[in-house]
Structure formats: structure tokens, C-alpha cells
């Protein structure tokens, strides 16, 4: 009873129960608070005595308009906050994880809609939500009226076989040959990285080599597990294998479509990397985040070929080929690591949400994913073409597009001295989000350029954004928004 | 091209492409493998030369019936397995996480359906799947055709406000007063424990006190983060606060419905615990896994009252009041810890799956959860009553039910020398799953008894299971299945 009284007092003190609000009658008390009518009446009596509520004859009990002076909380030397693991409070962690947040606040005066050219977004406007809803509902109906049991941490199997669907999907799109037993289903690629970090990083022992520039959220997962991150540069052939420290135990990279630069790793480097791993008892984490979207070039370029299946952890995701909001990805893991990975996944969250697993399994098995990927490949191809032509035609003074055969972003290196940070800030004030290379570096930036993410932006917005960028690069000294709004296609 | 050839060879070698199977024509190669027709023809030519495939004139290319002698893989001293974090390979971890697995293989000759009296299961046969599907679809439709962005790691907000729905839900069912800002949405309680462990356990510094007996998967999460677990006993008043070591930094417990014994913590102990936490700069993790189901007794018994909001992390879950397969739960966290928790959740998996968050938010907001909880409270109450009456009437020689006002399991202490392990093994061979206390102990078991989970078993099955248990306790020496099948209601 005392507890209920205190809860109500607290709710009144902090305004959740507003002054003048009518409280439930004591007759409804059992239903609402699980207490007897008499108990409730007693609580109201006390609150009345203490001045928290007022009674109006015949119409009930109301929150008082003027509250009693609340007791000050007892001062205390209690400081549980120092119990927190300081890792999570580092500004670097916030920066790395906040990597998709806005680069600058939107201009309050601007009426233009936002144009988002950040990488790793997708065009959800073109996603067949109705199809996913339909196949999900069908699957869920067939599962109903069964006793709920906790499912396999590794991912769904049996009649609704997500792991088998995944092997079929990557066999066709990426020529990665594996069995359903090799697959561990995860909540997106991010959980895959976290899971791998927790299984592969042994306490203060692991040197993890990462591409620089690279994907910051992956680094956070490994750093959180206690790894020491060593940045390794990239060139036109991808990760510079000779620069990997010999004591690296894990090497993380995106060999098909380096993030964010976009190069594909050469066959020579791939061989050298696998050799390195074998020689040094190291393992490789291959992040293949958008390998479904290939545009010409040499096909079948997953590092995790059959011959390397003992040293490569292949990480895939449905965030790019479907939707990031589903939070579904997977690891193709070597035999020797599976037991540990499954035990860790079990501890992390038992398993991924069943409705999502079932829906995606059906979406793949019934051919909708293949269809959607084919469609989006055409859409993204048109955007790529527009971008490449415009860069070539209008930006050759400043930027040089970096060839890339995969994915939904294209990077361009600066060919002259440019204040790209200032340029992107100017654009951000005009609601155009565009990233420079700089935020993807762990060490000091060695290259400068812009990343054009094509996932979330149609051709007309892309044209407008490129026109605005051209203006900004041409007149770097000018005030931003006013100029842009005056001159062109806004 | 070499890569495709090798993939195909590997698939043929390990049987995924079966002998005699027809391979796609080189005309279809671009669609299936993303390579030109000529490239595919070349690959087939090579496989033909190497004996992996045969060509039948006019009908295509087929996997050879007899394979060439494959090259032995190069022997190597490579042993990446020693890179694994040994934590995950400990048998204790497997045992603790495998805690819902079958206690014994089903009898292959038994034709009876399984009766599952393990704790922490729910009756999904009574879940309104159609309602959840309907409200989810409605929510999802309204979100479509918008650009997908990565959502708040803390949990969904805005128009589809899961966090606000959660605060309303626990205000009504548990009288926990909090703001939506205090809520961090997680993939079930298990991810909440993992998240708390990663934020609260500072390297090799944290002593974590856990109830003994207690919930093993929670312990694994803290142990995985490097904590030293200290088992603390319980008695009729719940956790024995005086037995907590003074250097404990985190105390984990289920104060409303101790798992698995079932006692509620007394008010005296609650005060002592909060005092202990304040005095020692420790924090409390309150696991309130089935607090929605209260049956008489004093209400409003969450430890995380307003006054203790600075030291208590309240963990709730939708696994018991809805379905475990959704994987949705939450933490109500003190202000000072929120930033770290959100950063960690971000690193773990960005955020929980949006379709699930939206569906559950609507399910709560439209009153379906309250309705379902009311309905299931009646259902579980009938089962509780049947169990209590039967224990009282037929089991008083052996067992003494432990009073409990919450939840969907009831425990009973052995009042005499009984070989309960043998009894439950006998039942398991007859497809009746029933747990003893023993597997929930971290230290040596100090009490012996049985846990009757009522979530997944209706009254008629419950009656049958209790009859079988009675027989087993009465004739402990007898052979199991034959006896049970001969005599009664099988």
C-alpha cells in the first residue's frame, strides 16, 4: 500500500498525473492497481492528508492544483556512475557509431526536402513491402497454435529454413558454396561483428588489423571486446597485405567493395592475404555488405571461396539487398568456430526474432529477393551511370571517380586542394548529406575525397545535389544557402 | 572464372551437385552466375577435361557419375581454433545456456505426445496471432514508401512509440513509474543481461552477486563479460542480503518471483538491499520476468520504485506475457547509465528489428496486451489451482509447495529423501519434461525439489503428468516406461 501511495506521489510530483486530473474511483482500484477498494480508499485518504489530491464531493478524487513542498532527496556520496565501463563513454565510440547521424543541423529556414547521399543507405521506397507482408503472414499462420519453444540460436531450420535459403541466395549471387550448418544468423552485420569479436578476441591478446579508411562501427565491436586495432592502408589493389603486422590475429576487410573507397582486392593480394592468415594462424573477417550489386567487372569475387573456408568468416547482411530496419544478417563460419559462435549467440540474445526469420526465409525461397535484387541493380545502375557521367563532365577539375564494380556508392578522390569539409558543411545546411573520406579514417587521413551514396536518392535529386556541389566547389568562399537558393534548381 | 570453376568442383566433390545432375546451360550462365556465356562454356570445358562433368550431345552438361581422385588438401600446421575465446567452449556455459533442452531423449517407442512442465515456457496455443498480425500489418503499411534510415538504438519512438507503450504497460501491471527516456528496448531479457554486463562489468573488477539457485543464462552473460560470480543463498524472505559480499558491485535477483523457488522478497530485505547498494556503490539488476501474472498477495512489488530509480536496473520481457519467439524485452535504467547503455546497444546490433517493435507497440497501445494478460491470468490461475490442490492431496508425503504470488511456475520442496533426478529421468523417458532444483544451482545444491512450469501445459496434460509423477515417486525402483504405460491414463 505504501508503495502504491509513493508511486502516485511520484507521478503527481513529476507531472505524469497532471494537476486537476481525475483519479480512478476506489471502486476501480482492483482492476487498475490490483488492490482492494478499501486499500485504495486508504491511499487516497493519506494523499489527501498530505495535500497531493483533493476530493470533490460526488465527483471523485482529483490531483491537487498546488502541490505540497516535496521533500528534498537525501544528499548522498553515492556515485554508482563510476561503475560504468568507461569504454562506452569515449567520444570516439560515439563518433564511430553515430556515423549515420546528420553532419549538421538542417537549416530551419530551408524548405527543401533532404537529399541523402551518405553511403550504406537503401531505397526503401522501392521495396516490395506488400510482398514481404504477404509471405510473412502466410508463414506465421502456419506456425500458430503450436507451443512456443526457444528456437535454435544458430538460426531457423526445419520447415522454415532460413539458413538453407541463405546458402541458396549466396550461392547464386556470390558463388559462396556452403552448407546450412555453416550459417549463423545474426541481427544484421553489426551483431555478426560483435559476435566474432567476442569469440575471436581473447583477453588483451588480439591485434586486429582493419582497413584504413574503413567501416567505423565494425571497429567499435572489436575494440569493445578488448582488441587493439591496427590500421592498415589500402591502395588500388585493396588492403596492403605487406603492411599487416605479423602478430595480427584477426584481419577485417571488405575485399569486394572496399568501404568507403570502393576498390576490389586484386587476386594477387587475396592469395597473399590467405597465405598470411595460414602462416600466422590468423583469421579473416570478410564483410560483403553489398556484394549482391555487381556492375560488370570480374564476377564471383568473394574471398571466402571453398579453399579458404578454414580461415575466412564471411559476413553478409540483408540491410542492403532488403532493408536495414529488419536487422538480419549472417556469418558463414569455419567448422572449428561454429560451436563457440553458437554458444555466444545464445548468450547474446538466444536467437533472432522468429517472425523476421520466417518472413525473410519465405521472401528468399519464393524468389522475391532475387527479383528485388535484379530490379534494384537496374535502378542503382542508372544512378551510377548518371553520377559517373556527371563527375566526368562537370567535376574533372576537382574529382576523379574511383573505379568500382560493386555496390551502391561510388567514391571520388580529390585531384586538387579542396576544403571538402567546408563544402559538405555548406551542403548540409542546404539539407544535402554527403560524406568526405575523413570520418572513415582511424589514423590520419592520407587521401581526400567524397563518397556518393546512391541508395536513398533518385536521379532528379542526385542531379540537384551534384549541381549544388558544383556551385559549392566553384565558389568556396561564398555564403552557402543564399547563394544556392538564388542561382539554380532549388 | 577460376573461382567459379573451383566452386563448382567443390560442390561436386562434396555432393551438393549430385552425380548425374544436369547443370545450367551456358546460355543461362549470366543469369545464374553473372558470367558471360563464353566464360561459362570455358569453365565447363575445363571441368570436362578434369573429369568432373560429362557432356551429352544435344541434352547438356551433367555431373559425372564417377569423380576424379581429388587432390588431398595440403597438410598444414595451421590451427586457428586456438584463437577462440575459451570461455564459450566451457561445458558449464553449454549446460547453462542449454537449460531448456530436453533432459533425456524421447523414448523412440513411446507414442504419447510430450508434456512440458519446464519453467519459463508459455502457452502459444492461446496467443492471438491473428491480432498481432493485423496490428503489425497496419503499422507497417503506414511506414512504407519512406526512405529507410537507421532507427534509434534505444528503441522506437515518434508516431509508433514502443517505449511509451512500455511505460504505460508497466505502470499498470507493475506500478513502475518511468519515462519513455528511461527505457532501452532489447532483444529479450537475455540481451538486456548481456548489455548490462558489458556496461557494468569493468575489466576483472566486478564481483557480481547472483541468487543461488537462480537463472543460469543470466549468469553466463555476466561471466562472459569477465565478472566473478558469487552465489548468494535465498530463504523464505528471498535473497539473504547479509550474505552478499561487501565488494559486490552488481547484485542480480528476481525479487517478485524468485527463479526458480518462487518466493517474493520481503519488504525488510528490499530496504536492506537498497541500503546495501547505496552504501557500497553497487547496483541492482531486477529481473521481473513474469510480474504481469500476479495471483493475490501484496501487489506493486517491483523493487524499482521511484525512490530506488538511481540504483535499480529493471529488466522486463515480452517473452512471458506475449511470446519468447519475438525476442523483445527492455531495461528501465537510471539516468546516469543511459548514455553508456545506448552506445553499447548501438554497437551490439544498432537497434531491435523495426517490424517487431512496431507490431508490439501497436499490440500494447490498442489494449490487446492487457486483454491477453487478463485472459492468461485466468488460464494460469486454473492450472495453479489444480496443481496446488493435487500437491496438497496426493503429494503431501513427498513435496511441500512453496507459496508464490506471481508467475507461471510453482516450486515444491522435497520433504523427505527422494531421488528426484531419477524420477525426472523416468518421466523424461515418458515424454514428460520436469526440472529439479539442482540444475539452477551455481554452488552445491542446498535444497531439493521440483519446479512445475505451467506455461505450456493444459489441465488434462497436467493431471496426467502429476499421475505419472505420483507413480514414479511411489515406486521408485520400478522400470519406467513399461510400468507407466501398463497402469494408467497413457
PDB file of N, CA, C and O in Angstrom, chain A residues 295 376-387 459 462:
ATOM      1  N   UNK A 295      28.301  -4.673 -60.957  1.00  0.00           N
ATOM      2  CA  UNK A 295      28.076  -3.988 -62.227  1.00  0.00           C
ATOM      3  C   UNK A 295      29.295  -4.227 -63.097  1.00  0.00           C
ATOM      4  O   UNK A 295      30.271  -3.482 -63.026  1.00  0.00           O
ATOM      5  N   UNK A 376      16.634  -3.710 -58.359  1.00  0.00           N
ATOM      6  CA  UNK A 376      17.413  -2.635 -57.760  1.00  0.00           C
ATOM      7  C   UNK A 376      18.762  -2.477 -58.454  1.00  0.00           C
ATOM      8  O   UNK A 376      19.322  -1.381 -58.481  1.00  0.00           O
ATOM      9  N   UNK A 377      19.282  -3.562 -59.008  1.00  0.00           N
ATOM     10  CA  UNK A 377      20.536  -3.460 -59.740  1.00  0.00           C
ATOM     11  C   UNK A 377      20.350  -2.508 -60.925  1.00  0.00           C
ATOM     12  O   UNK A 377      21.209  -1.673 -61.200  1.00  0.00           O
ATOM     13  N   UNK A 378      19.224  -2.635 -61.602  1.00  0.00           N
ATOM     14  CA  UNK A 378      18.937  -1.724 -62.723  1.00  0.00           C
ATOM     15  C   UNK A 378      18.803  -0.279 -62.228  1.00  0.00           C
ATOM     16  O   UNK A 378      19.361   0.650 -62.815  1.00  0.00           O
ATOM     17  N   UNK A 379      18.072  -0.109 -61.123  1.00  0.00           N
ATOM     18  CA  UNK A 379      17.867   1.242 -60.584  1.00  0.00           C
ATOM     19  C   UNK A 379      19.198   1.867 -60.188  1.00  0.00           C
ATOM     20  O   UNK A 379      19.512   3.008 -60.558  1.00  0.00           O
ATOM     21  N   UNK A 380      19.992   1.105 -59.429  1.00  0.00           N
ATOM     22  CA  UNK A 380      21.266   1.650 -58.956  1.00  0.00           C
ATOM     23  C   UNK A 380      22.226   1.864 -60.131  1.00  0.00           C
ATOM     24  O   UNK A 380      23.035   2.793 -60.111  1.00  0.00           O
ATOM     25  N   UNK A 381      22.124   1.007 -61.131  1.00  0.00           N
ATOM     26  CA  UNK A 381      22.983   1.153 -62.301  1.00  0.00           C
ATOM     27  C   UNK A 381      22.728   2.490 -62.999  1.00  0.00           C
ATOM     28  O   UNK A 381      23.663   3.182 -63.407  1.00  0.00           O
ATOM     29  N   UNK A 382      21.456   2.867 -63.100  1.00  0.00           N
ATOM     30  CA  UNK A 382      21.135   4.151 -63.728  1.00  0.00           C
ATOM     31  C   UNK A 382      21.706   5.315 -62.928  1.00  0.00           C
ATOM     32  O   UNK A 382      22.248   6.274 -63.480  1.00  0.00           O
ATOM     33  N   UNK A 383      21.603   5.198 -61.622  1.00  0.00           N
ATOM     34  CA  UNK A 383      22.150   6.264 -60.777  1.00  0.00           C
ATOM     35  C   UNK A 383      23.677   6.336 -60.897  1.00  0.00           C
ATOM     36  O   UNK A 383      24.262   7.417 -60.952  1.00  0.00           O
ATOM     37  N   UNK A 384      24.301   5.152 -60.921  1.00  0.00           N
ATOM     38  CA  UNK A 384      25.761   5.102 -61.079  1.00  0.00           C
ATOM     39  C   UNK A 384      26.180   5.788 -62.371  1.00  0.00           C
ATOM     40  O   UNK A 384      27.133   6.571 -62.402  1.00  0.00           O
ATOM     41  N   UNK A 385      25.444   5.454 -63.417  1.00  0.00           N
ATOM     42  CA  UNK A 385      25.779   5.992 -64.723  1.00  0.00           C
ATOM     43  C   UNK A 385      25.658   7.526 -64.743  1.00  0.00           C
ATOM     44  O   UNK A 385      26.566   8.214 -65.200  1.00  0.00           O
ATOM     45  N   UNK A 386      24.566   7.996 -64.187  1.00  0.00           N
ATOM     46  CA  UNK A 386      24.375   9.445 -64.098  1.00  0.00           C
ATOM     47  C   UNK A 386      25.509  10.090 -63.309  1.00  0.00           C
ATOM     48  O   UNK A 386      26.088  11.107 -63.727  1.00  0.00           O
ATOM     49  N   UNK A 387      25.856   9.484 -62.194  1.00  0.00           N
ATOM     50  CA  UNK A 387      26.917  10.034 -61.352  1.00  0.00           C
ATOM     51  C   UNK A 387      28.249  10.038 -62.106  1.00  0.00           C
ATOM     52  O   UNK A 387      28.957  11.060 -62.145  1.00  0.00           O
ATOM     53  N   UNK A 459      17.282   9.873 -59.330  1.00  0.00           N
ATOM     54  CA  UNK A 459      18.096  10.608 -60.306  1.00  0.00           C
ATOM     55  C   UNK A 459      17.876  12.124 -60.262  1.00  0.00           C
ATOM     56  O   UNK A 459      18.835  12.881 -60.392  1.00  0.00           O
ATOM     57  N   UNK A 462      19.605  13.455 -57.288  1.00  0.00           N
ATOM     58  CA  UNK A 462      21.044  13.305 -57.495  1.00  0.00           C
ATOM     59  C   UNK A 462      21.549  14.444 -58.384  1.00  0.00           C
ATOM     60  O   UNK A 462      22.579  15.068 -58.095  1.00  0.00           O
TER      61      UNK A 462
END
